[in-house]
Coordinates of C-alpha atoms in Angstrom, one line a residue:
X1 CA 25.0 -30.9 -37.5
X2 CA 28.7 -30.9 -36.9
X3 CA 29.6 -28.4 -34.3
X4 CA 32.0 -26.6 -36.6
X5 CA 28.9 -26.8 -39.4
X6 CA 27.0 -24.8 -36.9
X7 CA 29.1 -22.2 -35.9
X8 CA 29.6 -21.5 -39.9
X9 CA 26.0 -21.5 -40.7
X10 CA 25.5 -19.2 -37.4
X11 CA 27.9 -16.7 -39.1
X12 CA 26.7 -17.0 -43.0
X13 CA 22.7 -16.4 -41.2
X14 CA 24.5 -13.2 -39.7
X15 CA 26.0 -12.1 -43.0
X16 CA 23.2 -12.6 -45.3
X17 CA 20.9 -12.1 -42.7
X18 CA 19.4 -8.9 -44.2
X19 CA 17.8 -10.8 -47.0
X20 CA 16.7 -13.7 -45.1
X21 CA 16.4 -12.8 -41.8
X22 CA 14.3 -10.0 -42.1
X23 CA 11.8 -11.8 -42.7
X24 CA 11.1 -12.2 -39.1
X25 CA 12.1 -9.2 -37.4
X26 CA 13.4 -5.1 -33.7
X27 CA 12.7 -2.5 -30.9
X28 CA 10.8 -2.8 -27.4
X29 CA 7.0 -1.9 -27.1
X30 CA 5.3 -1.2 -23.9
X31 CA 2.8 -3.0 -22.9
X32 CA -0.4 -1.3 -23.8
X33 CA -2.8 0.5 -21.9
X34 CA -6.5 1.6 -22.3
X35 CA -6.8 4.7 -23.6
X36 CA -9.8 7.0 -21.4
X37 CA -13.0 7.4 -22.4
X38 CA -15.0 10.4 -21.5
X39 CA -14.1 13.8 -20.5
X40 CA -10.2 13.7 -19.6
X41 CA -9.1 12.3 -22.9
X42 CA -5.3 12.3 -23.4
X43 CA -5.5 12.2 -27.0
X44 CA -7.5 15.1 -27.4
X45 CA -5.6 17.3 -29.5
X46 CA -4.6 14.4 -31.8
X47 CA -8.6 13.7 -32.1
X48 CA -9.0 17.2 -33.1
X49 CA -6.8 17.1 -36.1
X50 CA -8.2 18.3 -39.6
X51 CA -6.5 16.3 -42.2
X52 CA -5.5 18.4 -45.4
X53 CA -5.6 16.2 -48.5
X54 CA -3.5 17.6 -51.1
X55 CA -0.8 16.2 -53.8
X56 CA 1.4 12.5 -52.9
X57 CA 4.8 12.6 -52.5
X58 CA 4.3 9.3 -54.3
X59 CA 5.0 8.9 -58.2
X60 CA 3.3 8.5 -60.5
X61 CA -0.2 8.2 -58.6
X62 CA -3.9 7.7 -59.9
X63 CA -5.2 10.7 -60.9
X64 CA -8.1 11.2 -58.5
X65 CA -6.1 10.0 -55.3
X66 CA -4.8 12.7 -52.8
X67 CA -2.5 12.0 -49.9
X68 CA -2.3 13.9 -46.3
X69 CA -0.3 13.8 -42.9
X70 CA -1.7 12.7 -39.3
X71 CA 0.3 13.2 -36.0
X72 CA -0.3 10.8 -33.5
X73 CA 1.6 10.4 -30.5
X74 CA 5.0 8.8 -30.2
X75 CA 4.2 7.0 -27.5
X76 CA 0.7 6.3 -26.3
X77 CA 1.2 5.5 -22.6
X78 CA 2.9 9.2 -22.5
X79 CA 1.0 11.5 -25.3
X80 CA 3.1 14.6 -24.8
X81 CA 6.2 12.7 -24.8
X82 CA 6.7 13.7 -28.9
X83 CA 4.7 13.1 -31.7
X84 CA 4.9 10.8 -35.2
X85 CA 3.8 12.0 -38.5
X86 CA 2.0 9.1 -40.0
X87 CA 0.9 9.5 -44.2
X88 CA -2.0 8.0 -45.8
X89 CA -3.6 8.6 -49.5
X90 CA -7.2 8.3 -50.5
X91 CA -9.0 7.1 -53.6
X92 CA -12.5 8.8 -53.0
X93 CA -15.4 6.3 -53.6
X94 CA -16.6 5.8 -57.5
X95 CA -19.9 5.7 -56.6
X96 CA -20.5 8.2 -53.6
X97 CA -24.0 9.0 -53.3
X98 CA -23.9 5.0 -52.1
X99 CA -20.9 5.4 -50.1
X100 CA -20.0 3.3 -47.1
X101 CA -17.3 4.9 -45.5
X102 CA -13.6 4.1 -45.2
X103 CA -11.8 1.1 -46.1
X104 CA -8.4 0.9 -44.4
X105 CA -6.2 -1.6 -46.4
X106 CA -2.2 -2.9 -45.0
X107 CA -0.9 -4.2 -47.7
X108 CA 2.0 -6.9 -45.7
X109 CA 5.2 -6.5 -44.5
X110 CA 5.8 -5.7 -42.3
X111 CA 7.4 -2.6 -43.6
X112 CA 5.3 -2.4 -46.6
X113 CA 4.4 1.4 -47.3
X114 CA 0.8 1.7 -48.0
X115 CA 1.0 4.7 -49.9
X116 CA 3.2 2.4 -53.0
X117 CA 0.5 0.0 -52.5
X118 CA -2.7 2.1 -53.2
X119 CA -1.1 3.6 -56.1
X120 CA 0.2 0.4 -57.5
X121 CA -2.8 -1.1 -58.7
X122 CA -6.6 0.4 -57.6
X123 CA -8.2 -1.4 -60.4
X124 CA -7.5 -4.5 -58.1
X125 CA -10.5 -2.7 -55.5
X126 CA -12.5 -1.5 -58.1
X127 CA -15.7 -3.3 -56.6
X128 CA -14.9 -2.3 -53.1
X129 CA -13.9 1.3 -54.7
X130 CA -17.4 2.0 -55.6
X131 CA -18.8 2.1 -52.0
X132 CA -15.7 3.3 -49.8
X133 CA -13.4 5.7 -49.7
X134 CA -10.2 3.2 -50.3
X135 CA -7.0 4.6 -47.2
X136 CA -3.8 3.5 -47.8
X137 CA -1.3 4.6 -45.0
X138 CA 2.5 4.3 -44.4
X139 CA 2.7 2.7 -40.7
X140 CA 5.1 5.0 -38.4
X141 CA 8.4 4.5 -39.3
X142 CA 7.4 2.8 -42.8
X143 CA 7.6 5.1 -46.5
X144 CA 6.3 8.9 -45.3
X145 CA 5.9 8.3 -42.0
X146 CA 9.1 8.8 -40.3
X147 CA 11.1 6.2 -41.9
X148 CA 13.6 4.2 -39.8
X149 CA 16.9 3.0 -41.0
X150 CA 20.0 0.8 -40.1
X151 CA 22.1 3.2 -42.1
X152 CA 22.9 0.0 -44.9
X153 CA 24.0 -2.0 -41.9
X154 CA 22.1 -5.2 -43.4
X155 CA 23.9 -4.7 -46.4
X156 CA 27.4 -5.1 -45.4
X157 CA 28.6 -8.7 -45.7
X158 CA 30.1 -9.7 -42.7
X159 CA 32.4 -12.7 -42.3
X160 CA 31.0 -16.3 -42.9
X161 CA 34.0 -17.7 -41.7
X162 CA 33.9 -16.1 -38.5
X163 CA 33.4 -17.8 -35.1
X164 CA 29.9 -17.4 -33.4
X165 CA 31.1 -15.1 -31.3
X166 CA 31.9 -12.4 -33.2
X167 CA 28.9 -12.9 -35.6
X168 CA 26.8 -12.3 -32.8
X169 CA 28.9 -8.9 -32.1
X170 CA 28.3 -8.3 -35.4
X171 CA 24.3 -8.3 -35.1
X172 CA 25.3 -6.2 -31.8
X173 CA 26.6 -3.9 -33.6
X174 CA 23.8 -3.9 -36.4
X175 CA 21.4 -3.2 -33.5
X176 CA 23.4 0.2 -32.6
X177 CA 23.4 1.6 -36.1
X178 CA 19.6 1.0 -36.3
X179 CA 19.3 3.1 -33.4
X180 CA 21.5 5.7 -34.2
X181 CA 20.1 6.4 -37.4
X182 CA 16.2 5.9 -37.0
X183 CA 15.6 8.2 -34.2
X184 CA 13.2 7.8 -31.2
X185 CA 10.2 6.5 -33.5
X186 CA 12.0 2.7 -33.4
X187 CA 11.7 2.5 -29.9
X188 CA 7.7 2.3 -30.9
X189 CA 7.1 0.5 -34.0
X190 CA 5.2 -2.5 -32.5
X191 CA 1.7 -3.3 -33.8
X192 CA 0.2 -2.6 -30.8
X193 CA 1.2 1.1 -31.7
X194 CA 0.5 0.8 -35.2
X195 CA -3.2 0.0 -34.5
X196 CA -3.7 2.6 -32.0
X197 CA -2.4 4.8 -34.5
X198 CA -4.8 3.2 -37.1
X199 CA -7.7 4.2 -34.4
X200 CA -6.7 7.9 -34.0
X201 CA -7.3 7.3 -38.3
X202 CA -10.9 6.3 -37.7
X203 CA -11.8 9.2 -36.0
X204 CA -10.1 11.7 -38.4
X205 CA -11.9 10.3 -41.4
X206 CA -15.2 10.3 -39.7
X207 CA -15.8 6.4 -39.3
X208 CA -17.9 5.3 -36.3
X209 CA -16.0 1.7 -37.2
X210 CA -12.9 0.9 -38.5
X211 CA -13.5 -1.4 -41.7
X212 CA -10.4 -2.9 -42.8
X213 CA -8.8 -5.2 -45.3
X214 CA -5.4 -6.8 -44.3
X215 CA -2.6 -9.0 -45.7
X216 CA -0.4 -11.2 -44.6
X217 CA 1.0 -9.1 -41.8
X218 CA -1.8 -7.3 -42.0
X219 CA -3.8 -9.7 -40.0
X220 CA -2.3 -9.9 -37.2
X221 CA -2.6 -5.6 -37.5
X222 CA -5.9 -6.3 -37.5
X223 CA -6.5 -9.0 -34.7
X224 CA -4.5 -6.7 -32.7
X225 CA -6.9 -3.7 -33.9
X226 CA -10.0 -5.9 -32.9
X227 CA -7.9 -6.8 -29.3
X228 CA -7.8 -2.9 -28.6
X229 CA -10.6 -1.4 -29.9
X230 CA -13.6 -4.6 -30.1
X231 CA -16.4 -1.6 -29.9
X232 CA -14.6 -0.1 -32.5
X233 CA -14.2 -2.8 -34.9
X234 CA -16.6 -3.3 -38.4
X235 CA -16.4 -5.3 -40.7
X236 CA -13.0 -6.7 -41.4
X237 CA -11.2 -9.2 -43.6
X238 CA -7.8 -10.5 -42.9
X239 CA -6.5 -12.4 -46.4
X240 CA -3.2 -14.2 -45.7
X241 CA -3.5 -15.1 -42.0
X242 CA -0.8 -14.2 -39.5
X243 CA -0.1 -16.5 -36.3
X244 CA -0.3 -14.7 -32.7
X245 CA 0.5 -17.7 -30.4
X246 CA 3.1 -20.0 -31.7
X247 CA 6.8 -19.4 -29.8
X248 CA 9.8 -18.5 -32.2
X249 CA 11.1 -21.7 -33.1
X250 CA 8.0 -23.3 -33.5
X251 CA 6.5 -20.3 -35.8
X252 CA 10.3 -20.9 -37.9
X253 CA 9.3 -24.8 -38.3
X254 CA 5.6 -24.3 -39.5
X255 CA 6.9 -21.6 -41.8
X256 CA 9.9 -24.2 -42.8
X257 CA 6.6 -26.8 -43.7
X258 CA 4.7 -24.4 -45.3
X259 CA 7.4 -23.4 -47.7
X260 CA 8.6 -26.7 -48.8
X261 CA 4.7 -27.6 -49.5
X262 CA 4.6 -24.4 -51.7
X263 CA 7.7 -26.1 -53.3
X264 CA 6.7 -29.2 -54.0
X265 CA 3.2 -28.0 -55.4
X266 CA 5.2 -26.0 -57.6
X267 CA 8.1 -28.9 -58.4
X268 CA 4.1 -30.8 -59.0
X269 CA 3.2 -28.1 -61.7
X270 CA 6.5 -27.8 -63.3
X271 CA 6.9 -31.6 -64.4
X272 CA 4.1 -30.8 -66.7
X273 CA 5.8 -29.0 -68.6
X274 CA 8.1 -30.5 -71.2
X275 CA 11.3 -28.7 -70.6
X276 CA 11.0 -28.9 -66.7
X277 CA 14.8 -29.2 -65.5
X278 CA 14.0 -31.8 -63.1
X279 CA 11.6 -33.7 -65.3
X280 CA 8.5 -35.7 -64.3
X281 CA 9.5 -37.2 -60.9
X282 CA 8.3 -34.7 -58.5
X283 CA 10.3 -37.2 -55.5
X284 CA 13.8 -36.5 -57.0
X285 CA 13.4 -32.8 -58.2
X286 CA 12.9 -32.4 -54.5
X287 CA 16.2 -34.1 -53.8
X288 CA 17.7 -32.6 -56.7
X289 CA 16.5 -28.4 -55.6
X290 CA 18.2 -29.5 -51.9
X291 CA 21.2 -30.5 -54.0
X292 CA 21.5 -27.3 -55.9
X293 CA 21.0 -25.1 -52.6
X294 CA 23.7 -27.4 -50.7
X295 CA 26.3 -27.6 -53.7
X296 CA 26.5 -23.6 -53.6
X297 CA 27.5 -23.0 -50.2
X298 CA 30.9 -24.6 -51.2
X299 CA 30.7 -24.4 -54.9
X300 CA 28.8 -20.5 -55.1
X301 CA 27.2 -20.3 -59.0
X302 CA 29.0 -17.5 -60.5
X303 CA 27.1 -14.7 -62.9
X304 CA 28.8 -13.1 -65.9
X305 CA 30.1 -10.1 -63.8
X306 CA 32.2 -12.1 -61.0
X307 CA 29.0 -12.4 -58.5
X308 CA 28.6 -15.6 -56.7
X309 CA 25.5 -16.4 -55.4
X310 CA 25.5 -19.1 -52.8
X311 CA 23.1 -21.3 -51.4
X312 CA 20.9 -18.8 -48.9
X313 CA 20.7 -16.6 -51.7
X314 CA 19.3 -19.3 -54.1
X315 CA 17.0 -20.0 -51.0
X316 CA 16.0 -17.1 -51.2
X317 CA 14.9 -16.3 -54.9
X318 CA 13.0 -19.8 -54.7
X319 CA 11.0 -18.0 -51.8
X320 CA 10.3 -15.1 -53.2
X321 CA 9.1 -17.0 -56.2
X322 CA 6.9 -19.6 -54.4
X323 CA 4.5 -16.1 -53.5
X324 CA 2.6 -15.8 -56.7
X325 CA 1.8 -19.2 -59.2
X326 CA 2.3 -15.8 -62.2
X327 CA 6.3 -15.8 -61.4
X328 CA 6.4 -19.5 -61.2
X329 CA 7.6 -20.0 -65.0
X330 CA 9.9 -17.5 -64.2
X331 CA 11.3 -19.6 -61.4
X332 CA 11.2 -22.8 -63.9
X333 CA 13.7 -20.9 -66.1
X334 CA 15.6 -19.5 -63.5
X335 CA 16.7 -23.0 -62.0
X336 CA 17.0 -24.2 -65.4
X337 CA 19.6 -21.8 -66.0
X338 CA 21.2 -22.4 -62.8
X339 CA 21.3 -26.2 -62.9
X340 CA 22.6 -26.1 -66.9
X341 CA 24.6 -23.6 -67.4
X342 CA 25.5 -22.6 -63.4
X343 CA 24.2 -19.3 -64.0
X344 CA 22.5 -17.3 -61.3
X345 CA 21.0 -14.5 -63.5
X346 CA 17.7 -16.0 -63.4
X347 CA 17.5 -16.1 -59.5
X348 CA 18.9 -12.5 -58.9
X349 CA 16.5 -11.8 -61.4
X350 CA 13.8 -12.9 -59.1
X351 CA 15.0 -10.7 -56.4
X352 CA 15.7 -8.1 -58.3
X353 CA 18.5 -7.9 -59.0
X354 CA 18.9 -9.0 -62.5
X355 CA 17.4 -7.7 -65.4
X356 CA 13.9 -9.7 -65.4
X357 CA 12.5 -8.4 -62.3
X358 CA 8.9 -9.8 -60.7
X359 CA 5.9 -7.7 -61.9
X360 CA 5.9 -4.9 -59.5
X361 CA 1.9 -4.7 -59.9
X362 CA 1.4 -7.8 -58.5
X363 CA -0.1 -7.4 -55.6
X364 CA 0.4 -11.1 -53.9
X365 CA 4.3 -10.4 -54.2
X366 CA 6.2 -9.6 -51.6
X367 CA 7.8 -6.0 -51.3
X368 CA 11.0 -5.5 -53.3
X369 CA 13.5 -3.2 -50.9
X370 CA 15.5 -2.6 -54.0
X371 CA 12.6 -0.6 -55.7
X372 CA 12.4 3.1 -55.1
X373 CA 8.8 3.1 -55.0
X374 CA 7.9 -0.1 -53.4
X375 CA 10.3 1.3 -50.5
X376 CA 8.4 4.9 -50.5
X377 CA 9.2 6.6 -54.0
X378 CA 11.3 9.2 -52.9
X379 CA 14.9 9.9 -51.9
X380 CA 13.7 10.8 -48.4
X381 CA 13.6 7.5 -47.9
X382 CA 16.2 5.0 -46.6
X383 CA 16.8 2.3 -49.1
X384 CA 17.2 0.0 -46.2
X385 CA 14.0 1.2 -44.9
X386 CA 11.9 -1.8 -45.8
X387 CA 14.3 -4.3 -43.8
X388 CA 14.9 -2.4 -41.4
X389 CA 11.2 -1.8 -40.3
X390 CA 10.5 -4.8 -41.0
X391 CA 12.9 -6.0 -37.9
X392 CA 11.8 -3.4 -35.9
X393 CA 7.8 -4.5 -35.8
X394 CA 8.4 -8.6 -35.3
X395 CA 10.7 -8.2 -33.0
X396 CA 8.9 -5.5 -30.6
X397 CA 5.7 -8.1 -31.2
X398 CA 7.4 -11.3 -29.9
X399 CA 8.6 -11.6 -26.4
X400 CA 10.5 -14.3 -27.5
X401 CA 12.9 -13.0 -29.7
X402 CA 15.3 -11.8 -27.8
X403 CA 17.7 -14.5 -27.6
X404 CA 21.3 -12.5 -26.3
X405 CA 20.6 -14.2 -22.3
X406 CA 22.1 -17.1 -24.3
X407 CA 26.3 -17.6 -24.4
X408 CA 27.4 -18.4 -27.7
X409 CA 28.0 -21.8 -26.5
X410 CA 24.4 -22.3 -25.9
X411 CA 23.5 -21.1 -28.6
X412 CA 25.1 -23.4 -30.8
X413 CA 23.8 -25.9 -28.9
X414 CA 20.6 -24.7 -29.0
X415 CA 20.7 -24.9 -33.3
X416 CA 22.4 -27.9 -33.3
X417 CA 19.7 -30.1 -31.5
X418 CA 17.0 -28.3 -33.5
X419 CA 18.8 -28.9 -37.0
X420 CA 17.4 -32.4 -38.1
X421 CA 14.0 -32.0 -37.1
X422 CA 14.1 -29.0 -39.4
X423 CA 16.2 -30.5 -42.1
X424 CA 13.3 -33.5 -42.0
X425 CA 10.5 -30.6 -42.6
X426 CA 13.0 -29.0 -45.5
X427 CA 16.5 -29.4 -47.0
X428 CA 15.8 -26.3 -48.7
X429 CA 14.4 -24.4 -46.1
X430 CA 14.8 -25.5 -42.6
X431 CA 18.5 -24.3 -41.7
X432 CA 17.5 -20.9 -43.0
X433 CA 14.0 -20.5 -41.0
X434 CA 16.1 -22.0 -38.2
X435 CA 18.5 -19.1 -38.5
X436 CA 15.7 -16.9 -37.8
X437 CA 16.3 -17.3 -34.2
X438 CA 18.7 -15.2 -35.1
X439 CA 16.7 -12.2 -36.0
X440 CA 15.9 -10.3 -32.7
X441 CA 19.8 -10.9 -31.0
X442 CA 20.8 -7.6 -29.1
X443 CA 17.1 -6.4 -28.7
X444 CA 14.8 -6.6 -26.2
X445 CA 12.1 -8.5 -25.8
X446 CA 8.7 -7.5 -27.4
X447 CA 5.3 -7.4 -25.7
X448 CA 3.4 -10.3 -24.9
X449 CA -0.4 -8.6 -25.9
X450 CA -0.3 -10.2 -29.5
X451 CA 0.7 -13.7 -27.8
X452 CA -2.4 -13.4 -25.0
X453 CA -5.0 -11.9 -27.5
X454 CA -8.1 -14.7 -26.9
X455 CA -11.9 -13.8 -27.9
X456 CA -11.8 -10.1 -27.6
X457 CA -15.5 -9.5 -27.9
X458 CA -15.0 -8.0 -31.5
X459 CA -18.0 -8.5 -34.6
X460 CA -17.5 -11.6 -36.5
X461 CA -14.9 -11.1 -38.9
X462 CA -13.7 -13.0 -42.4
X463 CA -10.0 -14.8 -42.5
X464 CA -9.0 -16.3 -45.8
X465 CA -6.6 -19.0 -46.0
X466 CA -4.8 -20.3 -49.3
X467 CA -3.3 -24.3 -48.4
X468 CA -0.2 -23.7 -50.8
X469 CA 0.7 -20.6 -49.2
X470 CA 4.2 -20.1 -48.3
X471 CA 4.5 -17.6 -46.1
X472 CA 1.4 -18.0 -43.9
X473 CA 0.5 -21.4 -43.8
X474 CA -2.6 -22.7 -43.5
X475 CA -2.6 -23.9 -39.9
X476 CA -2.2 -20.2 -38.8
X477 CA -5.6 -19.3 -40.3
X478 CA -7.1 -21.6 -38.3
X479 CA -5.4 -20.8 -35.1
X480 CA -6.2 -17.0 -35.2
X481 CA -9.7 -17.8 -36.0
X482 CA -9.8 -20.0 -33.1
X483 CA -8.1 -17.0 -31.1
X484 CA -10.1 -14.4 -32.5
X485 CA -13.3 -16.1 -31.4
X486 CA -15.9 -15.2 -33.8
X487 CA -14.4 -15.7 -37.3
X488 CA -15.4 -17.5 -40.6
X489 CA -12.5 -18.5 -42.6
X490 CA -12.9 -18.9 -47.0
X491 CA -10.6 -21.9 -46.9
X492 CA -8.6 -21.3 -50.8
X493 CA -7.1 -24.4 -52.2
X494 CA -4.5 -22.7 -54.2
X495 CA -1.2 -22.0 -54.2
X496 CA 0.8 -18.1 -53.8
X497 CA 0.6 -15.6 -50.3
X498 CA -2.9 -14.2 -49.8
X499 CA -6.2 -15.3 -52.2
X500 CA -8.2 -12.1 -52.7
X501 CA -6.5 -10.9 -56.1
X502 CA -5.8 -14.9 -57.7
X503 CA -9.3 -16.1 -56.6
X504 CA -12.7 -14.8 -57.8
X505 CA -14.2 -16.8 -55.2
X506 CA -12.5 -15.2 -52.7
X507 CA -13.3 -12.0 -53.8
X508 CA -16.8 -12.8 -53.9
X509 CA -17.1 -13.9 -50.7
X510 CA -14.5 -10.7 -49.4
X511 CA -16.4 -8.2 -51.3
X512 CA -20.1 -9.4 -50.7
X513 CA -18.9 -8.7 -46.6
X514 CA -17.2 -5.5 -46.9
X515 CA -19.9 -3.8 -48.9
X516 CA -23.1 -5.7 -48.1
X517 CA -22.2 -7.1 -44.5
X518 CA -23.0 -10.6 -45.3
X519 CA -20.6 -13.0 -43.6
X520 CA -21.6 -16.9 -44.3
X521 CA -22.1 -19.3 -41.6
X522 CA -18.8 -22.0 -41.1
X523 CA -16.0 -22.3 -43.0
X524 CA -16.3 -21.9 -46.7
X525 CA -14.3 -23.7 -49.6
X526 CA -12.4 -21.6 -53.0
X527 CA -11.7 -24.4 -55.0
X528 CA -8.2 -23.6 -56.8
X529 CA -8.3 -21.6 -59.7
X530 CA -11.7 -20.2 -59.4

């Protein structure tokens, strides 16, 4: 890339970096340490707790599900330091004279409020609803639980013409609002926090184990959970499969990969149909999608009411849609519209913010941060509380992301040498994953536990993998299971983020270990579709 090329892509990443960016992620975490056993427990009083389950500031909620408060300690390697007040709902098993126990469930993120997530759709755990008690929970600063916020600050626009210089002052100066108007808790939104909080959990609702179901981020919750607490740890299934050991820019390349093959399985399915925009040659649709995104950033599509939509934004919406194969028609349409008539509604639509937003019940689709009750269903809560905690948790768990040690010189350097090998990966999505190096700027550096975690004596656990997914590729699954140790992974040969609610057979094989223990030996196959 030309060096004046860089330096405006630097400061477009900045400005639209809320949207994009975010995905990655803000805040220091110290590096954890045991918590005593026996007599002279420093988490006593938090272990004495009696949860009162009442009405959910969520709404509307299932009938029969009841919501309470935990404290837990701010900050674990100092308990009386200040405490967090951490919010979880409960649909009570169907079927309790054969009751399990608890079944913790993060739906993603991270950032995604747990709360939103139980409520959304229960019939989508009926069979695992029968036997446990089914937890959601808003993770500390998430929803309910003390909710941290950048006060909008990823929503002003910033400057794409600026230098790199001043864009990076910019995120500077993002980092300070988020600090000014989240309050202590951000200094301690890591993982490693979250899943000592998730153990404090255990105790209250009476589980010798901790059985839990995670997605998408919510594996690499869980792998952290299993790192902490291995005697602790029952039967657990992580759907979506997070990485723990791959450095920032490599993690941004794998993710650029894994998109563009979500892409082109889709561009695959869409010449199929006989009013695909790009017709039947799945070799130039890919061409012609990298054409569309690059044509915008000079030439912006422009909606009915004045709002142009340029390339990162497009980048975007195709994203978003590449989660679930049920928006995919939507996303046919949507590029349709913008290619023939240079109309964005169909994309903003896809984020939305049109009038054709994705199906909010769908629970393989990504967390919408413009939805009141996505983002916690009240006003209490930030609007930009999604992003912002998002930010908060990736960066405290990477001790790579803090990139300011670098001059803005460098910097550009640094993006410039990278760009072609991403730009060979993806037209579409390389410059914005690379971009993401962008993320942490200003912040410290995160903990290194998630990046050492290695056989931590934990029970054999499930990890399912889906080979179109876009947002967790493949690869990672079998990575983390090699980290993990003692892990059988259902290897899903479809397409969309996470398996357990497109694939029967994943189900199956999820729901047959979560309720009846039975784990099968070796990796197992979903074919696509069943």
């Amino acid at each position: 890339m030309h060096r004046s090329r860089v330096c405006r892509a630097i400061a477009a990443g900045v400005a639209a970096g809320a949207m994009f960016l975010a995905s990655l992620g803000a805040a220091p975490t110290p590096t954890p340490t045991p918590v005593p056993t026996g007599g002279d427990d420093p988490l006593a009083r938090f272990h004495a707790q009696r949860l009162r389950w009442g009405a959910c500031p969520e709404k509307p909620v299932p009938a029969e599900m009841r919501c309470a408060v935990a404290e837990v300690p701010l900050d674990y390697a100092a308990p009386g330091k200040g405490t967090v007040k951490v919010a979880l709902g409960r649909l009570p098993a169907t079927d309790p004279d054969r009751r399990i126990g608890s079944l913790l469930i993060n739906f993603g993120g991270p950032g995604a409020p747990g709360l939103a997530g139980l409520a959304a759709d229960p019939k989508a755990f009926a069979d695992l609803g029968e036997r446990y008690d089914l937890i959601g929970f808003d993770p500390r600063g998430v929803g309910h639980s003390d909710p941290v916020s950048c006060g909008g600050a990823g929503d002003t626009a910033g400057d794409a013409n600026a230098d790199t210089a001043t864009a990076l002052a910019a995120l500077r100066d993002d980092v300070k609002r988020c600090e000014l108007n989240s309050g202590p808790v951000l200094a301690h939104m890591g993982t490693v926090d979250v899943a000592r909080d998730m153990d404090v959990l255990r105790r209250l609702l009476g589980d010798d184990k901790l059985n839990f179901l995670g997605f998408s981020y919510g594996s690499r919750l869980g792998a952290a959970y299993a790192a902490l607490f291995p005697r602790d740890t029952g039967r657990m299934v992580l759907d979506g499969v997070d990485t723990l050991t791959e450095p920032l820019m490599e993690q941004a390349l794998v993710s650029a990969r894994g998109q563009q093959r979500a892409l082109d399985n889709f561009l695959a399915s869409c010449a199929h149909q006989s009013d695909c925009v790009y017709g039947t040659n799945t070799r130039t649709a890919r061409e012609k999608v990298a054409a569309l995104v690059e044509r915008a950033d000079t030439e912006p599509l422009v909606g009915d009411d004045g709002t142009e939509v340029g390339g990162l934004v497009i980048v975007l919406a195709i994203g978003q849609a590449l989660y679930s194969p049920s928006t995919w028609p939507a996303l046919a349409k949507a590029l349709a519209q913008a290619e023939r008539e240079h109309d964005p509604a169909g994309l903003l639509a896809l984020l939305g913010l049109g009038t054709e937003p994705t199906d909010p019940t769908d629970p393989t689709a990504p967390p919408d941060p413009t939805d009141p009750a996505q983002a916690g269903g009240s006003d209490p809560v930030p609007a930009d509380n999604l992003a912002a905690a998002l930010a908060a948790v990736n960066c405290a768990d990477d001790p790579d992301r803090s990139i300011e040690k670098l001059t803005p010189a460098a910097l550009e350097k640094e993006i410039d040498e990278r760009a072609q090998e991403f730009l060979k990966v993806s037209r579409v999505f390389g410059v914005p994953q690379l971009l993401s190096v962008l993320t942490c700027y200003g912040r410290p550096a995160g903990t290194d536990f998630i990046r050492e975690i290695d056989h931590p004596g934990a029970p054999p656990m499930l990890l399912v993998g889906t080979r179109g997914d876009p947002a967790t590729p493949y690869e990672w699954t079998e990575e983390t299971a090699e980290r993990l140790g003692s892990a059988v992974i259902v290897d899903h040969k479809g397409d969309g983020h996470t398996g357990y609610s497109t694939s029967r057979c994943v189900q199956e094989y999820v729901d047959d270990f979560l309720i009846h223990g039975r784990l099968p030996s070796g990796t197992r196959s979903c074919p696509a579709g069943e």
